[in-house]
Amino acid sequence: MSQFLATALVLHVVLGLIALGAIHLTFMQVIRKQPPWGIVVAAAWTALLGFLLSWMTGAYYYVVHYGVAVKPRIVSGEFPWAHKIFMEAKEHVFLLIPFLAVVALFAVYALREVENPALKSAASAIIATTLVLGVLVAAAGVIVSGGVR
Amino acid sequence: MNNKTLMRFLQAAAIGSIVASILIAILTIVGEEWVPLKDWLKNTFTHHWLGKGALAIVAFSLVTLWQGYVCSGEKTVQAIWYAVIAALLSAVAMTGFFILHTFQLV
C-alpha cells in the first residue's frame, strides 16, 4: 500500500471518529434545557464536515485499494462474513449518514431560532440516529479490519 | 434567513434525506439481484458504490432545492420523524439483505 493510500485510510478513520465525537456532543448539548448554541452549531458543522471528508477519503481507499487487495484476502480467509456482511452493510449504511448530518445541521439552526418542544424531540431523534448509525459503521470497520487476518 | 424560510428548508432537507435513503436501499438491493443495474452503475461511475453515492447526492440536492421553494414548512416535525424512520428502515433493509445474501437465502 502506498503512503498516499495509507494516509487516506488513516484520515478516513480519524475524521470519522472526530465526526462521531462532534455529533455526540451535538446530541448531548441539544437535549439540555438551555443549549449553548455556539457550541451546538460548531459541533454540528464539525460533524457534517467530518462525515463528508471521511466519506471522501474512505471512498478513495475503498475504490482504489480495498476491492483489489483487501477484499480477496478477507473473502478467501477464515472470516469471509467480515466482508460479505459487515463491509457490505458498512459501506452502504455510510452513504446515508451525510444526508442525516445535513438535516441535523438545519435542525440545530431551526432550534436556535424557534422554541418548539416537538421540533426539539424530532431534531434530537435525527441527531441520535446519525450518531447510532455512525457508531455501528465504525464498529463494522473494526470487524472488517480484524477479518483481514 | 428568516424563521419561516429556515423551517421550509429544514422540511425540504428532511424530505431530500427520505428520498436519498429510499434510493440508496433500492439501488443497493436491486443492484445485487439484477446484475444489469450494478453493471450500469460500474460502467457509468467507474464503481457501483460511487454511482450510488453520486445518484443519492443528486437526488438529495434536487429534492431539497425543489421542496425548499414549494413546501410550506408547516410539517417540518413530521418530515424529520419520517427521515429518521426512512434512514433506519434503509439501514435495516440493506443489512438484512446482506445477511440473507451471505447465507444464500436470497
PDB file of N, CA, C and O in Angstrom, chain A residues 16-48 51 104-105 108 111 120 123-124 126-132 135:
ATOM      1  N   GLY A  16     -13.646  10.273  10.724  1.00  0.00           N
ATOM      2  CA  GLY A  16     -14.899   9.631  11.137  1.00  0.00           C
ATOM      3  C   GLY A  16     -15.075   9.684  12.645  1.00  0.00           C
ATOM      4  O   GLY A  16     -16.174   9.954  13.137  1.00  0.00           O
ATOM      5  N   LEU A  17     -13.991   9.448  13.383  1.00  0.00           N
ATOM      6  CA  LEU A  17     -14.076   9.488  14.849  1.00  0.00           C
ATOM      7  C   LEU A  17     -14.328  10.914  15.350  1.00  0.00           C
ATOM      8  O   LEU A  17     -15.094  11.118  16.290  1.00  0.00           O
ATOM      9  N   ILE A  18     -13.688  11.892  14.686  1.00  0.00           N
ATOM     10  CA  ILE A  18     -13.940  13.300  15.057  1.00  0.00           C
ATOM     11  C   ILE A  18     -15.414  13.626  14.817  1.00  0.00           C
ATOM     12  O   ILE A  18     -16.073  14.254  15.650  1.00  0.00           O
ATOM     13  N   ALA A  19     -15.937  13.184  13.668  1.00  0.00           N
ATOM     14  CA  ALA A  19     -17.346  13.448  13.345  1.00  0.00           C
ATOM     15  C   ALA A  19     -18.270  12.784  14.364  1.00  0.00           C
ATOM     16  O   ALA A  19     -19.264  13.382  14.800  1.00  0.00           O
ATOM     17  N   LEU A  20     -17.929  11.566  14.770  1.00  0.00           N
ATOM     18  CA  LEU A  20     -18.753  10.879  15.778  1.00  0.00           C
ATOM     19  C   LEU A  20     -18.722  11.616  17.108  1.00  0.00           C
ATOM     20  O   LEU A  20     -19.757  11.779  17.763  1.00  0.00           O
ATOM     21  N   GLY A  21     -17.528  12.060  17.508  1.00  0.00           N
ATOM     22  CA  GLY A  21     -17.413  12.836  18.749  1.00  0.00           C
ATOM     23  C   GLY A  21     -18.247  14.110  18.663  1.00  0.00           C
ATOM     24  O   GLY A  21     -18.942  14.489  19.614  1.00  0.00           O
ATOM     25  N   ALA A  22     -18.197  14.758  17.492  1.00  0.00           N
ATOM     26  CA  ALA A  22     -18.919  16.022  17.316  1.00  0.00           C
ATOM     27  C   ALA A  22     -20.437  15.814  17.316  1.00  0.00           C
ATOM     28  O   ALA A  22     -21.174  16.614  17.905  1.00  0.00           O
ATOM     29  N   ILE A  23     -20.908  14.744  16.677  1.00  0.00           N
ATOM     30  CA  ILE A  23     -22.363  14.528  16.642  1.00  0.00           C
ATOM     31  C   ILE A  23     -22.849  14.088  18.023  1.00  0.00           C
ATOM     32  O   ILE A  23     -23.976  14.403  18.427  1.00  0.00           O
ATOM     33  N   HIS A  24     -21.986  13.384  18.764  1.00  0.00           N
ATOM     34  CA  HIS A  24     -22.330  13.029  20.144  1.00  0.00           C
ATOM     35  C   HIS A  24     -22.432  14.294  20.999  1.00  0.00           C
ATOM     36  O   HIS A  24     -23.380  14.456  21.779  1.00  0.00           O
ATOM     37  N   LEU A  25     -21.482  15.204  20.816  1.00  0.00           N
ATOM     38  CA  LEU A  25     -21.514  16.475  21.548  1.00  0.00           C
ATOM     39  C   LEU A  25     -22.774  17.267  21.184  1.00  0.00           C
ATOM     40  O   LEU A  25     -23.446  17.833  22.056  1.00  0.00           O
ATOM     41  N   THR A  26     -23.103  17.276  19.885  1.00  0.00           N
ATOM     42  CA  THR A  26     -24.313  17.974  19.433  1.00  0.00           C
ATOM     43  C   THR A  26     -25.538  17.426  20.162  1.00  0.00           C
ATOM     44  O   THR A  26     -26.362  18.187  20.685  1.00  0.00           O
ATOM     45  N   PHE A  27     -25.639  16.102  20.202  1.00  0.00           N
ATOM     46  CA  PHE A  27     -26.795  15.470  20.850  1.00  0.00           C
ATOM     47  C   PHE A  27     -26.850  15.810  22.343  1.00  0.00           C
ATOM     48  O   PHE A  27     -27.895  16.223  22.860  1.00  0.00           O
ATOM     49  N   MET A  28     -25.724  15.661  23.031  1.00  0.00           N
ATOM     50  CA  MET A  28     -25.707  15.881  24.477  1.00  0.00           C
ATOM     51  C   MET A  28     -26.037  17.333  24.835  1.00  0.00           C
ATOM     52  O   MET A  28     -26.612  17.608  25.891  1.00  0.00           O
ATOM     53  N   GLN A  29     -25.670  18.276  23.947  1.00  0.00           N
ATOM     54  CA  GLN A  29     -25.953  19.685  24.223  1.00  0.00           C
ATOM     55  C   GLN A  29     -27.384  20.067  23.832  1.00  0.00           C
ATOM     56  O   GLN A  29     -28.026  20.860  24.511  1.00  0.00           O
ATOM     57  N   VAL A  30     -27.881  19.487  22.736  1.00  0.00           N
ATOM     58  CA  VAL A  30     -29.231  19.834  22.271  1.00  0.00           C
ATOM     59  C   VAL A  30     -30.299  19.406  23.278  1.00  0.00           C
ATOM     60  O   VAL A  30     -31.317  20.086  23.436  1.00  0.00           O
ATOM     61  N   ILE A  31     -30.087  18.286  23.965  1.00  0.00           N
ATOM     62  CA  ILE A  31     -31.128  17.805  24.897  1.00  0.00           C
ATOM     63  C   ILE A  31     -31.116  18.569  26.218  1.00  0.00           C
ATOM     64  O   ILE A  31     -31.989  18.347  27.061  1.00  0.00           O
ATOM     65  N   ARG A  32     -30.171  19.479  26.403  1.00  0.00           N
ATOM     66  CA  ARG A  32     -30.172  20.301  27.622  1.00  0.00           C
ATOM     67  C   ARG A  32     -31.330  21.306  27.568  1.00  0.00           C
ATOM     68  O   ARG A  32     -31.824  21.644  26.493  1.00  0.00           O
ATOM     69  N   LYS A  33     -31.732  21.787  28.752  1.00  0.00           N
ATOM     70  CA  LYS A  33     -32.833  22.767  28.794  1.00  0.00           C
ATOM     71  C   LYS A  33     -32.463  24.044  28.047  1.00  0.00           C
ATOM     72  O   LYS A  33     -33.273  24.612  27.328  1.00  0.00           O
ATOM     73  N   GLN A  34     -31.228  24.499  28.275  1.00  0.00           N
ATOM     74  CA  GLN A  34     -30.784  25.710  27.576  1.00  0.00           C
ATOM     75  C   GLN A  34     -29.452  25.417  26.890  1.00  0.00           C
ATOM     76  O   GLN A  34     -28.381  25.661  27.455  1.00  0.00           O
ATOM     77  N   PRO A  35     -29.536  24.891  25.677  1.00  0.00           N
ATOM     78  CA  PRO A  35     -28.298  24.512  24.967  1.00  0.00           C
ATOM     79  C   PRO A  35     -27.400  25.724  24.688  1.00  0.00           C
ATOM     80  O   PRO A  35     -27.906  26.803  24.376  1.00  0.00           O
ATOM     81  N   PRO A  36     -26.083  25.531  24.775  1.00  0.00           N
ATOM     82  CA  PRO A  36     -25.144  26.604  24.377  1.00  0.00           C
ATOM     83  C   PRO A  36     -25.037  26.598  22.847  1.00  0.00           C
ATOM     84  O   PRO A  36     -24.288  25.796  22.283  1.00  0.00           O
ATOM     85  N   TRP A  37     -25.790  27.479  22.191  1.00  0.00           N
ATOM     86  CA  TRP A  37     -25.959  27.360  20.740  1.00  0.00           C
ATOM     87  C   TRP A  37     -24.671  27.510  19.953  1.00  0.00           C
ATOM     88  O   TRP A  37     -24.525  26.909  18.885  1.00  0.00           O
ATOM     89  N   GLY A  38     -23.744  28.310  20.466  1.00  0.00           N
ATOM     90  CA  GLY A  38     -22.460  28.451  19.762  1.00  0.00           C
ATOM     91  C   GLY A  38     -21.752  27.106  19.645  1.00  0.00           C
ATOM     92  O   GLY A  38     -21.257  26.726  18.573  1.00  0.00           O
ATOM     93  N   ILE A  39     -21.735  26.370  20.767  1.00  0.00           N
ATOM     94  CA  ILE A  39     -21.079  25.052  20.778  1.00  0.00           C
ATOM     95  C   ILE A  39     -21.859  24.064  19.912  1.00  0.00           C
ATOM     96  O   ILE A  39     -21.275  23.281  19.158  1.00  0.00           O
ATOM     97  N   VAL A  40     -23.189  24.122  20.009  1.00  0.00           N
ATOM     98  CA  VAL A  40     -24.022  23.167  19.259  1.00  0.00           C
ATOM     99  C   VAL A  40     -23.833  23.357  17.749  1.00  0.00           C
ATOM    100  O   VAL A  40     -23.642  22.371  17.005  1.00  0.00           O
ATOM    101  N   VAL A  41     -23.869  24.600  17.293  1.00  0.00           N
ATOM    102  CA  VAL A  41     -23.705  24.878  15.856  1.00  0.00           C
ATOM    103  C   VAL A  41     -22.312  24.443  15.389  1.00  0.00           C
ATOM    104  O   VAL A  41     -22.168  23.791  14.339  1.00  0.00           O
ATOM    105  N   ALA A  42     -21.288  24.781  16.187  1.00  0.00           N
ATOM    106  CA  ALA A  42     -19.912  24.398  15.804  1.00  0.00           C
ATOM    107  C   ALA A  42     -19.781  22.867  15.752  1.00  0.00           C
ATOM    108  O   ALA A  42     -19.153  22.320  14.830  1.00  0.00           O
ATOM    109  N   ALA A  43     -20.398  22.183  16.715  1.00  0.00           N
ATOM    110  CA  ALA A  43     -20.305  20.711  16.753  1.00  0.00           C
ATOM    111  C   ALA A  43     -21.038  20.093  15.558  1.00  0.00           C
ATOM    112  O   ALA A  43     -20.548  19.137  14.942  1.00  0.00           O
ATOM    113  N   ALA A  44     -22.210  20.657  15.214  1.00  0.00           N
ATOM    114  CA  ALA A  44     -22.980  20.112  14.089  1.00  0.00           C
ATOM    115  C   ALA A  44     -22.228  20.324  12.768  1.00  0.00           C
ATOM    116  O   ALA A  44     -22.221  19.440  11.899  1.00  0.00           O
ATOM    117  N   TRP A  45     -21.577  21.496  12.617  1.00  0.00           N
ATOM    118  CA  TRP A  45     -20.769  21.746  11.414  1.00  0.00           C
ATOM    119  C   TRP A  45     -19.569  20.793  11.366  1.00  0.00           C
ATOM    120  O   TRP A  45     -19.231  20.243  10.320  1.00  0.00           O
ATOM    121  N   THR A  46     -18.917  20.611  12.523  1.00  0.00           N
ATOM    122  CA  THR A  46     -17.748  19.715  12.585  1.00  0.00           C
ATOM    123  C   THR A  46     -18.164  18.296  12.197  1.00  0.00           C
ATOM    124  O   THR A  46     -17.450  17.604  11.455  1.00  0.00           O
ATOM    125  N   ALA A  47     -19.335  17.866  12.710  1.00  0.00           N
ATOM    126  CA  ALA A  47     -19.823  16.524  12.392  1.00  0.00           C
ATOM    127  C   ALA A  47     -20.061  16.382  10.892  1.00  0.00           C
ATOM    128  O   ALA A  47     -19.610  15.415  10.265  1.00  0.00           O
ATOM    129  N   LEU A  48     -20.751  17.364  10.301  1.00  0.00           N
ATOM    130  CA  LEU A  48     -21.054  17.282   8.866  1.00  0.00           C
ATOM    131  C   LEU A  48     -19.774  17.244   8.026  1.00  0.00           C
ATOM    132  O   LEU A  48     -19.611  16.378   7.163  1.00  0.00           O
ATOM    133  N   PHE A  51     -17.895  13.916   8.562  1.00  0.00           N
ATOM    134  CA  PHE A  51     -18.502  12.785   7.841  1.00  0.00           C
ATOM    135  C   PHE A  51     -18.220  12.878   6.334  1.00  0.00           C
ATOM    136  O   PHE A  51     -17.901  11.883   5.693  1.00  0.00           O
ATOM    137  N   ALA A 104     -29.555  17.323  10.381  1.00  0.00           N
ATOM    138  CA  ALA A 104     -29.229  17.644  11.779  1.00  0.00           C
ATOM    139  C   ALA A 104     -28.737  19.086  11.900  1.00  0.00           C
ATOM    140  O   ALA A 104     -29.124  19.810  12.829  1.00  0.00           O
ATOM    141  N   LEU A 105     -27.909  19.519  10.945  1.00  0.00           N
ATOM    142  CA  LEU A 105     -27.384  20.891  10.983  1.00  0.00           C
ATOM    143  C   LEU A 105     -28.509  21.912  10.806  1.00  0.00           C
ATOM    144  O   LEU A 105     -28.607  22.891  11.557  1.00  0.00           O
ATOM    145  N   VAL A 108     -30.536  22.094  13.961  1.00  0.00           N
ATOM    146  CA  VAL A 108     -29.875  22.861  15.027  1.00  0.00           C
ATOM    147  C   VAL A 108     -30.109  24.363  14.827  1.00  0.00           C
ATOM    148  O   VAL A 108     -30.447  25.090  15.777  1.00  0.00           O
ATOM    149  N   LEU A 111     -33.746  25.083  15.675  1.00  0.00           N
ATOM    150  CA  LEU A 111     -33.980  25.042  17.128  1.00  0.00           C
ATOM    151  C   LEU A 111     -33.437  26.285  17.827  1.00  0.00           C
ATOM    152  O   LEU A 111     -33.999  26.744  18.817  1.00  0.00           O
ATOM    153  N   LYS A 120     -37.827  19.995  18.962  1.00  0.00           N
ATOM    154  CA  LYS A 120     -36.645  19.580  19.726  1.00  0.00           C
ATOM    155  C   LYS A 120     -36.561  18.052  19.799  1.00  0.00           C
ATOM    156  O   LYS A 120     -35.480  17.466  19.646  1.00  0.00           O
ATOM    157  N   ALA A 123     -35.609  16.792  16.281  1.00  0.00           N
ATOM    158  CA  ALA A 123     -34.204  17.123  15.997  1.00  0.00           C
ATOM    159  C   ALA A 123     -33.280  16.201  16.788  1.00  0.00           C
ATOM    160  O   ALA A 123     -32.280  15.697  16.255  1.00  0.00           O
ATOM    161  N   SER A 124     -33.628  15.963  18.068  1.00  0.00           N
ATOM    162  CA  SER A 124     -32.806  15.060  18.887  1.00  0.00           C
ATOM    163  C   SER A 124     -32.793  13.662  18.277  1.00  0.00           C
ATOM    164  O   SER A 124     -31.765  12.979  18.292  1.00  0.00           O
ATOM    165  N   ILE A 126     -33.145  12.814  15.061  1.00  0.00           N
ATOM    166  CA  ILE A 126     -32.323  12.702  13.834  1.00  0.00           C
ATOM    167  C   ILE A 126     -30.841  12.774  14.182  1.00  0.00           C
ATOM    168  O   ILE A 126     -30.012  12.086  13.559  1.00  0.00           O
ATOM    169  N   ILE A 127     -30.504  13.565  15.190  1.00  0.00           N
ATOM    170  CA  ILE A 127     -29.096  13.628  15.622  1.00  0.00           C
ATOM    171  C   ILE A 127     -28.686  12.279  16.227  1.00  0.00           C
ATOM    172  O   ILE A 127     -27.605  11.740  15.926  1.00  0.00           O
ATOM    173  N   ALA A 128     -29.564  11.694  17.052  1.00  0.00           N
ATOM    174  CA  ALA A 128     -29.275  10.396  17.676  1.00  0.00           C
ATOM    175  C   ALA A 128     -29.160   9.294  16.620  1.00  0.00           C
ATOM    176  O   ALA A 128     -28.304   8.405  16.720  1.00  0.00           O
ATOM    177  N   THR A 129     -30.014   9.363  15.596  1.00  0.00           N
ATOM    178  CA  THR A 129     -29.952   8.367  14.514  1.00  0.00           C
ATOM    179  C   THR A 129     -28.614   8.459  13.780  1.00  0.00           C
ATOM    180  O   THR A 129     -27.987   7.431  13.476  1.00  0.00           O
ATOM    181  N   THR A 130     -28.177   9.682  13.509  1.00  0.00           N
ATOM    182  CA  THR A 130     -26.872   9.881  12.857  1.00  0.00           C
ATOM    183  C   THR A 130     -25.764   9.279  13.717  1.00  0.00           C
ATOM    184  O   THR A 130     -24.861   8.592  13.220  1.00  0.00           O
ATOM    185  N   LEU A 131     -25.844   9.531  15.030  1.00  0.00           N
ATOM    186  CA  LEU A 131     -24.838   9.021  15.964  1.00  0.00           C
ATOM    187  C   LEU A 131     -24.834   7.485  15.992  1.00  0.00           C
ATOM    188  O   LEU A 131     -23.785   6.845  15.869  1.00  0.00           O
ATOM    189  N   VAL A 132     -26.016   6.904  16.138  1.00  0.00           N
ATOM    190  CA  VAL A 132     -26.108   5.430  16.263  1.00  0.00           C
ATOM    191  C   VAL A 132     -25.622   4.740  14.980  1.00  0.00           C
ATOM    192  O   VAL A 132     -24.818   3.798  15.041  1.00  0.00           O
ATOM    193  N   VAL A 135     -21.847   5.048  14.801  1.00  0.00           N
ATOM    194  CA  VAL A 135     -21.150   4.131  15.719  1.00  0.00           C
ATOM    195  C   VAL A 135     -21.159   2.710  15.149  1.00  0.00           C
ATOM    196  O   VAL A 135     -20.146   1.999  15.194  1.00  0.00           O
TER     197      VAL A 135
END
